[in-house]
PDB file of C-alpha atoms (C1' of nucleotides) in Angstrom:
ATOM      1  CA  MET A 166       0.000   0.000   0.000  1.00 44.00           C
ATOM      2  CA  GLU A 167       1.454   3.335  -1.068  1.00 51.00           C
ATOM      3  CA  ARG A 168       1.152   6.380   1.095  1.00 57.00           C
ATOM      4  CA  PRO A 169       0.464   9.747  -0.490  1.00 55.00           C
ATOM      5  CA  TRP A 170       4.033  10.814   0.207  1.00 57.00           C
ATOM      6  CA  ASP A 171       5.433   7.957  -1.865  1.00 61.00           C
ATOM      7  CA  VAL A 172       3.296   8.939  -4.799  1.00 63.00           C
ATOM      8  CA  TYR A 173       4.501  12.539  -4.656  1.00 61.00           C
ATOM      9  CA  ALA A 174       8.068  11.417  -4.168  1.00 61.00           C
ATOM     10  CA  GLN A 175       7.884   9.541  -7.444  1.00 58.00           C
ATOM     11  CA  ALA A 176       6.516  12.590  -9.220  1.00 59.00           C
ATOM     12  CA  CYS A 177       9.239  14.761  -7.701  1.00 71.00           C
ATOM     13  CA  PRO A 178      12.424  12.783  -7.100  1.00 67.00           C
ATOM     14  CA  THR A 179      13.980  15.649  -5.193  1.00 71.00           C
ATOM     15  CA  ARG A 180      11.527  14.831  -2.469  1.00 75.00           C
ATOM     16  CA  MET A 181      12.731  11.276  -2.454  1.00 75.00           C
ATOM     17  CA  VAL A 182      16.284  12.393  -1.830  1.00 74.00           C
ATOM     18  CA  LEU A 183      15.117  14.910   0.729  1.00 76.00           C
ATOM     19  CA  ASP A 184      13.162  12.169   2.407  1.00 76.00           C
ATOM     20  CA  ARG A 185      16.324  10.203   2.967  1.00 75.00           C
ATOM     21  CA  LEU A 186      18.198  13.189   4.334  1.00 73.00           C
ATOM     22  CA  ALA A 187      15.248  14.223   6.414  1.00 73.00           C
ATOM     23  CA  ASP A 188      16.209  11.686   9.017  1.00 81.00           C
ATOM     24  CA  LYS A 189      18.096  12.594  12.127  1.00 80.00           C
ATOM     25  CA  TRP A 190      19.982   9.321  12.194  1.00 89.00           C
ATOM     26  CA  SER A 191      21.173   9.579   8.605  1.00 90.00           C
ATOM     27  CA  VAL A 192      22.616  12.997   9.284  1.00 86.00           C
ATOM     28  CA  LEU A 193      24.318  11.757  12.432  1.00 88.00           C
ATOM     29  CA  ILE A 194      25.740   8.684  10.713  1.00 93.00           C
ATOM     30  CA  LEU A 195      27.007  10.630   7.728  1.00 93.00           C
ATOM     31  CA  ASP A 196      28.642  13.062  10.088  1.00 90.00           C
ATOM     32  CA  ARG A 197      30.245  10.313  12.113  1.00 94.00           C
ATOM     33  CA  LEU A 198      31.643   8.717   8.968  1.00 96.00           C
ATOM     34  CA  LYS A 199      33.331  11.893   7.798  1.00 95.00           C
ATOM     35  CA  PRO A 200      36.717  11.333   9.452  1.00 96.00           C
ATOM     36  CA  GLY A 201      37.008   7.785   8.096  1.00 97.00           C
ATOM     37  CA  PRO A 202      35.628   4.251   8.128  1.00 98.00           C
ATOM     38  CA  VAL A 203      33.835   3.057  11.236  1.00 98.00           C
ATOM     39  CA  ARG A 204      32.580  -0.384  12.190  1.00 98.00           C
ATOM     40  CA  PHE A 205      29.021  -1.301  13.008  1.00 98.00           C
ATOM     41  CA  ASN A 206      29.384  -1.397  16.747  1.00 97.00           C
ATOM     42  CA  GLY A 207      31.594   1.664  16.624  1.00 97.00           C
ATOM     43  CA  LEU A 208      28.722   3.606  15.143  1.00 97.00           C
ATOM     44  CA  ARG A 209      26.402   2.081  17.666  1.00 96.00           C
ATOM     45  CA  ARG A 210      28.565   3.312  20.505  1.00 94.00           C
ATOM     46  CA  ASP A 211      29.200   6.754  19.030  1.00 93.00           C
ATOM     47  CA  ILE A 212      25.628   7.547  18.178  1.00 92.00           C
ATOM     48  CA  GLU A 213      24.002   7.375  21.537  1.00 88.00           C
ATOM     49  CA  GLY A 214      20.407   6.372  21.558  1.00 90.00           C
ATOM     50  CA  ILE A 215      20.287   4.505  18.275  1.00 94.00           C
ATOM     51  CA  SER A 216      19.149   0.900  18.420  1.00 95.00           C
ATOM     52  CA  GLN A 217      20.812  -1.952  16.595  1.00 97.00           C
ATOM     53  CA  LYS A 218      17.759  -2.384  14.451  1.00 97.00           C
ATOM     54  CA  VAL A 219      17.476   1.222  13.386  1.00 96.00           C
ATOM     55  CA  LEU A 220      21.207   1.547  12.775  1.00 97.00           C
ATOM     56  CA  SER A 221      21.118  -1.513  10.589  1.00 97.00           C
ATOM     57  CA  ALA A 222      18.120  -0.281   8.630  1.00 96.00           C
ATOM     58  CA  THR A 223      19.504   3.221   8.199  1.00 96.00           C
ATOM     59  CA  LEU A 224      22.865   1.952   6.997  1.00 97.00           C
ATOM     60  CA  LYS A 225      21.114  -0.222   4.449  1.00 96.00           C
ATOM     61  CA  LYS A 226      19.197   2.727   3.079  1.00 94.00           C
ATOM     62  CA  LEU A 227      22.307   4.863   2.909  1.00 95.00           C
ATOM     63  CA  GLU A 228      24.134   2.058   1.151  1.00 96.00           C
ATOM     64  CA  ARG A 229      21.307   1.616  -1.311  1.00 94.00           C
ATOM     65  CA  ASP A 230      21.405   5.329  -2.083  1.00 93.00           C
ATOM     66  CA  GLY A 231      25.102   5.061  -2.832  1.00 96.00           C
ATOM     67  CA  LEU A 232      26.060   7.359   0.018  1.00 96.00           C
ATOM     68  CA  VAL A 233      27.763   4.810   2.217  1.00 97.00           C
ATOM     69  CA  ALA A 234      29.944   1.818   1.317  1.00 98.00           C
ATOM     70  CA  ARG A 235      29.987  -1.403   3.275  1.00 98.00           C
ATOM     71  CA  GLU A 236      33.073  -3.611   3.275  1.00 98.00           C
ATOM     72  CA  ALA A 237      33.255  -6.951   5.056  1.00 97.00           C
ATOM     73  CA  PHE A 238      36.591  -8.512   6.027  1.00 97.00           C
ATOM     74  CA  PRO A 239      36.842 -12.304   6.344  1.00 96.00           C
ATOM     75  CA  THR A 240      38.107 -12.289   9.900  1.00 95.00           C
ATOM     76  CA  VAL A 241      36.684 -14.389  12.695  1.00 94.00           C
ATOM     77  CA  PRO A 242      34.395 -13.034  13.797  1.00 95.00           C
ATOM     78  CA  VAL A 243      33.625 -10.988  10.721  1.00 96.00           C
ATOM     79  CA  THR A 244      34.609  -7.315  10.629  1.00 97.00           C
ATOM     80  CA  VAL A 245      32.578  -4.777   8.691  1.00 98.00           C
ATOM     81  CA  GLU A 246      33.595  -1.250   7.868  1.00 98.00           C
ATOM     82  CA  TYR A 247      31.291   1.517   6.776  1.00 98.00           C
ATOM     83  CA  SER A 248      32.623   4.530   4.943  1.00 98.00           C
ATOM     84  CA  LEU A 249      31.456   7.437   2.851  1.00 98.00           C
ATOM     85  CA  THR A 250      31.374   7.015  -0.915  1.00 98.00           C
ATOM     86  CA  PRO A 251      32.516   9.975  -3.047  1.00 97.00           C
ATOM     87  CA  LEU A 252      28.839  10.818  -3.470  1.00 97.00           C
ATOM     88  CA  GLY A 253      28.342  10.612   0.272  1.00 96.00           C
ATOM     89  CA  CYS A 254      31.347  12.886   0.746  1.00 96.00           C
ATOM     90  CA  THR A 255      29.848  15.628  -1.367  1.00 95.00           C
ATOM     91  CA  LEU A 256      26.697  15.380   0.670  1.00 93.00           C
ATOM     92  CA  THR A 257      28.389  15.658   4.045  1.00 92.00           C
ATOM     93  CA  GLU A 258      29.717  19.062   3.095  1.00 89.00           C
ATOM     94  CA  THR A 259      26.170  20.312   2.789  1.00 87.00           C
ATOM     95  CA  VAL A 260      25.098  18.427   5.852  1.00 82.00           C
ATOM     96  CA  SER A 261      27.941  19.978   7.813  1.00 85.00           C
ATOM     97  CA  ALA A 262      26.671  23.402   6.855  1.00 87.00           C
ATOM     98  CA  LEU A 263      23.378  22.412   8.401  1.00 82.00           C
ATOM     99  CA  ALA A 264      25.047  21.163  11.562  1.00 80.00           C
ATOM    100  CA  HIS A 265      27.015  24.375  11.835  1.00 86.00           C
ATOM    101  CA  TRP A 266      23.874  26.410  11.432  1.00 90.00           C
ATOM    102  CA  ALA A 267      22.374  24.392  14.245  1.00 86.00           C
ATOM    103  CA  GLU A 268      25.370  25.046  16.475  1.00 86.00           C
ATOM    104  CA  ARG A 269      25.437  28.755  15.713  1.00 91.00           C
ATOM    105  CA  ASN A 270      21.711  29.308  16.133  1.00 92.00           C
ATOM    106  CA  MET A 271      20.829  26.788  18.778  1.00 89.00           C
ATOM    107  CA  GLU A 272      20.561  29.452  21.437  1.00 91.00           C
ATOM    108  CA  ALA A 273      18.341  31.671  19.331  1.00 94.00           C
ATOM    109  CA  VAL A 274      16.026  28.739  18.744  1.00 92.00           C
ATOM    110  CA  ILE A 275      15.877  27.889  22.417  1.00 90.00           C
ATOM    111  CA  GLU A 276      15.169  31.529  23.260  1.00 94.00           C
ATOM    112  CA  ALA A 277      12.383  31.575  20.686  1.00 95.00           C
ATOM    113  CA  GLN A 278      10.870  28.460  22.215  1.00 92.00           C
ATOM    114  CA  LYS A 279      10.939  29.991  25.680  1.00 93.00           C
ATOM    115  CA  ALA A 280       9.310  33.182  24.421  1.00 95.00           C
ATOM    116  CA  TYR A 281       6.659  31.189  22.577  1.00 95.00           C
ATOM    117  CA  ASP A 282       5.876  29.036  25.581  1.00 92.00           C
ATOM    118  CA  ALA A 283       5.774  32.072  27.869  1.00 93.00           C
ATOM    119  CA  ALA A 284       3.372  33.852  25.530  1.00 90.00           C
ATOM    120  CA  LEU A 285       1.133  30.800  25.562  1.00 81.00           C
ATOM    121  CA  GLY A 286       1.156  30.811  29.357  1.00 71.00           C
ATOM    122  CA  GLU A 287       0.289  34.521  29.362  1.00 77.00           C
ATOM    123  CA  ALA A 288      -2.594  33.926  26.994  1.00 73.00           C
ATOM    124  CA  ARG A 289      -3.963  31.193  29.205  1.00 64.00           C
ATOM    125  CA  HIS A 290      -3.801  33.280  32.372  1.00 66.00           C
ATOM    126  CA  GLY A 291      -4.707  36.655  30.921  1.00 58.00           C
ATOM    127  CA  GLY A 292      -7.226  35.756  28.271  1.00 46.00           C
TER     128      GLY A 292
ATOM    129  CA  MET B 225       6.986   9.356  28.700  1.00 43.00           C
ATOM    130  CA  GLU B 226      10.316  10.391  27.201  1.00 50.00           C
ATOM    131  CA  ARG B 227      11.867   8.494  24.386  1.00 57.00           C
ATOM    132  CA  PRO B 228      15.618   7.951  24.367  1.00 56.00           C
ATOM    133  CA  TRP B 229      15.949  10.455  21.549  1.00 59.00           C
ATOM    134  CA  ASP B 230      14.459  13.212  23.652  1.00 62.00           C
ATOM    135  CA  VAL B 231      16.894  12.531  26.442  1.00 65.00           C
ATOM    136  CA  TYR B 232      19.866  12.729  24.103  1.00 62.00           C
ATOM    137  CA  ALA B 233      18.440  15.801  22.419  1.00 62.00           C
ATOM    138  CA  GLN B 234      18.457  17.571  25.762  1.00 59.00           C
ATOM    139  CA  ALA B 235      22.051  16.577  26.362  1.00 60.00           C
ATOM    140  CA  CYS B 236      23.036  17.719  22.872  1.00 71.00           C
ATOM    141  CA  PRO B 237      20.863  20.620  21.713  1.00 67.00           C
ATOM    142  CA  THR B 238      22.275  20.440  18.223  1.00 72.00           C
ATOM    143  CA  ARG B 239      20.340  17.252  17.871  1.00 76.00           C
ATOM    144  CA  MET B 240      17.201  19.052  18.888  1.00 76.00           C
ATOM    145  CA  VAL B 241      17.640  21.557  16.092  1.00 75.00           C
ATOM    146  CA  LEU B 242      18.561  18.805  13.688  1.00 77.00           C
ATOM    147  CA  ASP B 243      15.462  16.960  14.735  1.00 77.00           C
ATOM    148  CA  ARG B 244      13.311  19.854  13.606  1.00 76.00           C
ATOM    149  CA  LEU B 245      15.082  20.156  10.287  1.00 74.00           C
ATOM    150  CA  ALA B 246      15.076  16.436   9.832  1.00 74.00           C
ATOM    151  CA  ASP B 247      11.519  16.617   8.636  1.00 81.00           C
ATOM    152  CA  LYS B 248      10.595  16.618   5.008  1.00 80.00           C
ATOM    153  CA  TRP B 249       7.628  18.907   5.535  1.00 89.00           C
ATOM    154  CA  SER B 250       9.619  21.544   7.405  1.00 90.00           C
ATOM    155  CA  VAL B 251      12.110  21.719   4.580  1.00 85.00           C
ATOM    156  CA  LEU B 252       9.349  21.993   2.017  1.00 87.00           C
ATOM    157  CA  ILE B 253       7.502  24.679   3.964  1.00 93.00           C
ATOM    158  CA  LEU B 254      10.626  26.732   4.569  1.00 93.00           C
ATOM    159  CA  ASP B 255      11.416  26.499   0.885  1.00 89.00           C
ATOM    160  CA  ARG B 256       7.916  27.543  -0.110  1.00 93.00           C
ATOM    161  CA  LEU B 257       8.075  30.554   2.199  1.00 96.00           C
ATOM    162  CA  LYS B 258      11.307  31.848   0.703  1.00 95.00           C
ATOM    163  CA  PRO B 259       9.765  34.106  -1.971  1.00 96.00           C
ATOM    164  CA  GLY B 260       7.418  35.759   0.518  1.00 97.00           C
ATOM    165  CA  PRO B 261       4.452  35.326   2.846  1.00 98.00           C
ATOM    166  CA  VAL B 262       1.946  32.586   2.073  1.00 98.00           C
ATOM    167  CA  ARG B 263      -1.407  31.833   3.608  1.00 98.00           C
ATOM    168  CA  PHE B 264      -2.413  28.592   5.250  1.00 98.00           C
ATOM    169  CA  ASN B 265      -4.431  27.177   2.413  1.00 97.00           C
ATOM    170  CA  GLY B 266      -1.876  28.474  -0.046  1.00 97.00           C
ATOM    171  CA  LEU B 267       0.729  26.277   1.599  1.00 97.00           C
ATOM    172  CA  ARG B 268      -1.738  23.442   1.666  1.00 95.00           C
ATOM    173  CA  ARG B 269      -2.253  23.702  -2.072  1.00 94.00           C
ATOM    174  CA  ASP B 270       1.401  24.204  -2.926  1.00 92.00           C
ATOM    175  CA  ILE B 271       2.742  21.362  -0.862  1.00 91.00           C
ATOM    176  CA  GLU B 272       0.970  18.445  -2.393  1.00 88.00           C
ATOM    177  CA  GLY B 273       0.297  15.558  -0.116  1.00 89.00           C
ATOM    178  CA  ILE B 274       0.373  17.383   3.199  1.00 94.00           C
ATOM    179  CA  SER B 275      -2.715  17.098   5.340  1.00 95.00           C
ATOM    180  CA  GLN B 276      -4.316  19.988   7.175  1.00 97.00           C
ATOM    181  CA  LYS B 277      -3.420  18.436  10.469  1.00 97.00           C
ATOM    182  CA  VAL B 278       0.248  17.934   9.698  1.00 96.00           C
ATOM    183  CA  LEU B 279       0.608  21.350   8.084  1.00 97.00           C
ATOM    184  CA  SER B 280      -0.897  22.955  11.151  1.00 97.00           C
ATOM    185  CA  ALA B 281       1.343  21.028  13.524  1.00 96.00           C
ATOM    186  CA  THR B 282       4.481  21.658  11.487  1.00 96.00           C
ATOM    187  CA  LEU B 283       3.805  25.382  11.240  1.00 97.00           C
ATOM    188  CA  LYS B 284       3.341  25.555  14.983  1.00 96.00           C
ATOM    189  CA  LYS B 285       6.680  23.887  15.586  1.00 94.00           C
ATOM    190  CA  LEU B 286       8.417  26.190  13.124  1.00 95.00           C
ATOM    191  CA  GLU B 287       6.803  29.177  14.778  1.00 96.00           C
ATOM    192  CA  ARG B 288       7.844  27.989  18.206  1.00 94.00           C
ATOM    193  CA  ASP B 289      11.409  27.612  16.987  1.00 93.00           C
ATOM    194  CA  GLY B 290      11.354  31.195  15.769  1.00 96.00           C
ATOM    195  CA  LEU B 291      11.815  30.202  12.150  1.00 96.00           C
ATOM    196  CA  VAL B 292       8.408  31.191  10.877  1.00 97.00           C
ATOM    197  CA  ALA B 293       6.174  34.142  11.803  1.00 98.00           C
ATOM    198  CA  ARG B 294       2.409  33.983  11.863  1.00 98.00           C
ATOM    199  CA  GLU B 295       0.322  37.103  11.312  1.00 98.00           C
ATOM    200  CA  ALA B 296      -3.466  37.156  11.492  1.00 97.00           C
ATOM    201  CA  PHE B 297      -5.483  39.901   9.818  1.00 97.00           C
ATOM    202  CA  PRO B 298      -8.906  40.803  11.219  1.00 96.00           C
ATOM    203  CA  THR B 299     -10.788  40.224   7.987  1.00 95.00           C
ATOM    204  CA  VAL B 300     -13.935  38.167   7.670  1.00 94.00           C
ATOM    205  CA  PRO B 301     -13.199  35.391   7.411  1.00 95.00           C
ATOM    206  CA  VAL B 302      -9.835  35.707   9.079  1.00 96.00           C
ATOM    207  CA  THR B 303      -6.699  35.790   6.936  1.00 97.00           C
ATOM    208  CA  VAL B 304      -3.405  34.400   8.197  1.00 98.00           C
ATOM    209  CA  GLU B 305      -0.012  34.899   6.625  1.00 98.00           C
ATOM    210  CA  TYR B 306       3.054  32.835   7.314  1.00 98.00           C
ATOM    211  CA  SER B 307       6.485  34.181   6.544  1.00 98.00           C
ATOM    212  CA  LEU B 308      10.129  33.511   7.310  1.00 98.00           C
ATOM    213  CA  THR B 309      11.695  35.272  10.267  1.00 98.00           C
ATOM    214  CA  PRO B 310      15.252  36.598   9.861  1.00 97.00           C
ATOM    215  CA  LEU B 311      16.409  33.445  11.635  1.00 96.00           C
ATOM    216  CA  GLY B 312      14.353  31.331   9.274  1.00 96.00           C
ATOM    217  CA  CYS B 313      15.881  33.188   6.348  1.00 96.00           C
ATOM    218  CA  THR B 314      19.406  32.280   7.354  1.00 95.00           C
ATOM    219  CA  LEU B 315      18.328  28.686   7.621  1.00 93.00           C
ATOM    220  CA  THR B 316      16.739  28.517   4.194  1.00 91.00           C
ATOM    221  CA  GLU B 317      20.059  29.334   2.609  1.00 89.00           C
ATOM    222  CA  THR B 318      21.509  26.175   4.054  1.00 87.00           C
ATOM    223  CA  VAL B 319      18.390  24.242   3.260  1.00 82.00           C
ATOM    224  CA  SER B 320      18.558  25.434  -0.329  1.00 85.00           C
ATOM    225  CA  ALA B 321      22.055  24.045  -0.587  1.00 87.00           C
ATOM    226  CA  LEU B 322      20.621  20.708   0.449  1.00 82.00           C
ATOM    227  CA  ALA B 323      17.845  20.950  -2.117  1.00 80.00           C
ATOM    228  CA  HIS B 324      20.348  21.819  -4.809  1.00 86.00           C
ATOM    229  CA  TRP B 325      22.483  18.857  -3.843  1.00 90.00           C
ATOM    230  CA  ALA B 326      19.398  16.705  -4.208  1.00 86.00           C
ATOM    231  CA  GLU B 327      18.669  18.092  -7.646  1.00 86.00           C
ATOM    232  CA  ARG B 328      22.231  17.706  -8.842  1.00 91.00           C
ATOM    233  CA  ASN B 329      22.707  14.183  -7.505  1.00 92.00           C
ATOM    234  CA  MET B 330      19.241  12.752  -7.804  1.00 89.00           C
ATOM    235  CA  GLU B 331      20.177  10.708 -10.824  1.00 91.00           C
ATOM    236  CA  ALA B 332      23.278   9.298  -9.201  1.00 94.00           C
ATOM    237  CA  VAL B 333      21.204   8.229  -6.223  1.00 92.00           C
ATOM    238  CA  ILE B 334      18.600   6.577  -8.422  1.00 90.00           C
ATOM    239  CA  GLU B 335      21.335   4.774 -10.360  1.00 94.00           C
ATOM    240  CA  ALA B 336      22.852   3.572  -7.091  1.00 95.00           C
ATOM    241  CA  GLN B 337      19.498   2.240  -5.991  1.00 92.00           C
ATOM    242  CA  LYS B 338      19.037   0.368  -9.235  1.00 93.00           C
ATOM    243  CA  ALA B 339      22.505  -1.137  -8.976  1.00 95.00           C
ATOM    244  CA  TYR B 340      21.899  -2.126  -5.361  1.00 95.00           C
ATOM    245  CA  ASP B 341      18.569  -3.729  -6.147  1.00 92.00           C
ATOM    246  CA  ALA B 342      20.007  -5.527  -9.165  1.00 93.00           C
ATOM    247  CA  ALA B 343      22.876  -6.890  -7.069  1.00 90.00           C
ATOM    248  CA  LEU B 344      20.364  -8.171  -4.527  1.00 81.00           C
ATOM    249  CA  GLY B 345      18.447  -9.918  -7.298  1.00 71.00           C
ATOM    250  CA  GLU B 346      21.673 -11.469  -8.587  1.00 78.00           C
ATOM    251  CA  ALA B 347      22.529 -12.714  -5.136  1.00 73.00           C
ATOM    252  CA  ARG B 348      19.143 -14.315  -4.756  1.00 64.00           C
ATOM    253  CA  HIS B 349      19.325 -16.097  -8.091  1.00 66.00           C
ATOM    254  CA  GLY B 350      23.018 -16.900  -8.163  1.00 58.00           C
ATOM    255  CA  GLY B 351      23.728 -17.601  -4.497  1.00 46.00           C
TER     256      GLY B 351
ATOM    257  C1'  DC C 139     -10.448  30.985   5.653  1.00 66.97           C
ATOM    258  C1'  DA C 140      -7.913  28.816   9.185  1.00 66.97           C
ATOM    259  C1'  DG C 141      -7.842  25.963  11.931  1.00 66.97           C
ATOM    260  C1'  DT C 142      -9.259  22.140  16.119  1.00 66.97           C
ATOM    261  C1'  DA C 143     -11.093  17.600  17.740  1.00 66.97           C
ATOM    262  C1'  DT C 144     -11.836  12.866  17.247  1.00 66.97           C
ATOM    263  C1'  DC C 145     -11.279   8.404  15.626  1.00 66.97           C
ATOM    264  C1'  DC C 146      -8.669   4.915  13.750  1.00 66.97           C
ATOM    265  C1'  DT C 147      -5.078   2.572  11.161  1.00 66.97           C
ATOM    266  C1'  DA C 148      -0.306   2.037   9.623  1.00 66.97           C
ATOM    267  C1'  DT C 149       4.306   2.572  10.358  1.00 66.97           C
ATOM    268  C1'  DT C 150       8.067   3.005  13.523  1.00 66.97           C
ATOM    269  C1'  DA C 151      10.977   1.914  17.006  1.00 66.97           C
ATOM    270  C1'  DG C 152      12.394  -0.446  21.355  1.00 66.97           C
ATOM    271  C1'  DA C 153      13.421  -4.797  23.808  1.00 66.97           C
ATOM    272  C1'  DT C 154      14.788  -9.255  23.555  1.00 66.97           C
ATOM    273  C1'  DA C 155      16.506 -13.407  21.799  1.00 66.97           C
ATOM    274  C1'  DC C 156      18.922 -15.744  18.414  1.00 66.97           C
ATOM    275  C1'  DT C 157      22.630 -16.817  14.403  1.00 66.97           C
ATOM    276  C1'  DG C 158      26.815 -17.226  11.232  1.00 66.97           C
TER     277       DG C 158
ATOM    278  C1'  DC D  90      31.315  -8.926  15.701  1.00 66.97           C
ATOM    279  C1'  DA D  91      27.522  -7.919  12.898  1.00 66.97           C
ATOM    280  C1'  DG D  92      23.661  -8.526  12.222  1.00 66.97           C
ATOM    281  C1'  DT D  93      18.310 -10.849  11.714  1.00 66.97           C
ATOM    282  C1'  DA D  94      13.701 -12.208  13.643  1.00 66.97           C
ATOM    283  C1'  DT D  95       9.906 -11.532  16.455  1.00 66.97           C
ATOM    284  C1'  DC D  96       6.826  -9.303  19.458  1.00 66.97           C
ATOM    285  C1'  DT D  97       4.923  -5.311  21.286  1.00 66.97           C
ATOM    286  C1'  DA D  98       4.234  -0.305  22.634  1.00 66.97           C
ATOM    287  C1'  DA D  99       4.099   4.176  21.012  1.00 66.97           C
ATOM    288  C1'  DT D 100       3.412   7.529  17.600  1.00 66.97           C
ATOM    289  C1'  DA D 101       2.386   9.713  13.394  1.00 66.97           C
ATOM    290  C1'  DG D 102      -0.686  10.529  10.080  1.00 66.97           C
ATOM    291  C1'  DG D 103      -5.078  10.234   7.202  1.00 66.97           C
ATOM    292  C1'  DA D 104     -10.112  10.947   6.977  1.00 66.97           C
ATOM    293  C1'  DT D 105     -13.784  13.265   8.595  1.00 66.97           C
ATOM    294  C1'  DA D 106     -16.575  16.484  10.991  1.00 66.97           C
ATOM    295  C1'  DC D 107     -16.933  20.639  13.308  1.00 66.97           C
ATOM    296  C1'  DT D 108     -15.974  25.903  14.823  1.00 66.97           C
ATOM    297  C1'  DG D 109     -14.938  31.085  15.100  1.00 66.97           C
TER     298       DG D 109
END
DNA sequence: CAGTATCCTATTAGATACTG
DNA sequence: CAGTATCTAATAGGATACTG
């Protein structure tokens, strides 16, 4: 069963790409992979709060999109390294810009939230 | 009840901001607001596939974050305009970069997906 | 026009246990 | 180590009806 979003994503592929990026975990994984290859459990440790299941699923999507490469080494037990593809590299530059924006403007956003919430409280008491 | 994500978002506010951006609808709304103010039903029409409920909720979040401003005019029936705040404006520049990346690399992503899916099919038949 | 409220289903995500 | 499978709880989102 297709959801409306899927239908529109097909009509406008940009949305499809955006849909992949519009995922907090993807952004975090991409960012974590920037310095170099990382193993599955390394990612799991670094990205606090992500479950094994979601990490696995997200990596698969990123691999399918050609953003992340998976390489398995025939050790015992098996070792698997995830790294950025060239395509993934170009993306992380943009993603970094987003992360930097977040860092720079985090406080402004938090202030805005406080003001908004305070105004709501005012409205409730005063009106 | 707090989900793990919320806990980590509090510890790392960048994640909180990222969490807001990591939403396909937010990106689309921000982008649609770039040229100038748009009314509620205007957004609803322009952003195909979004429901009234989700549009309303997303706009509220964006307003709370100080990214979008809401102005109501005392007409009958009431008219409401949504526009970017200065903070929202700075964000859209970064978001645009992301959209442009998507446009430029859309084909590469689709090719990667095809290759990935084909390889899976091979594996199933051959292995 | 610009929403809110309600109901209900579908998808997601967490916990846990298991495997090569 | 690097996952998959299964079950379940929570949430998001669509459809619809209603309001100032």
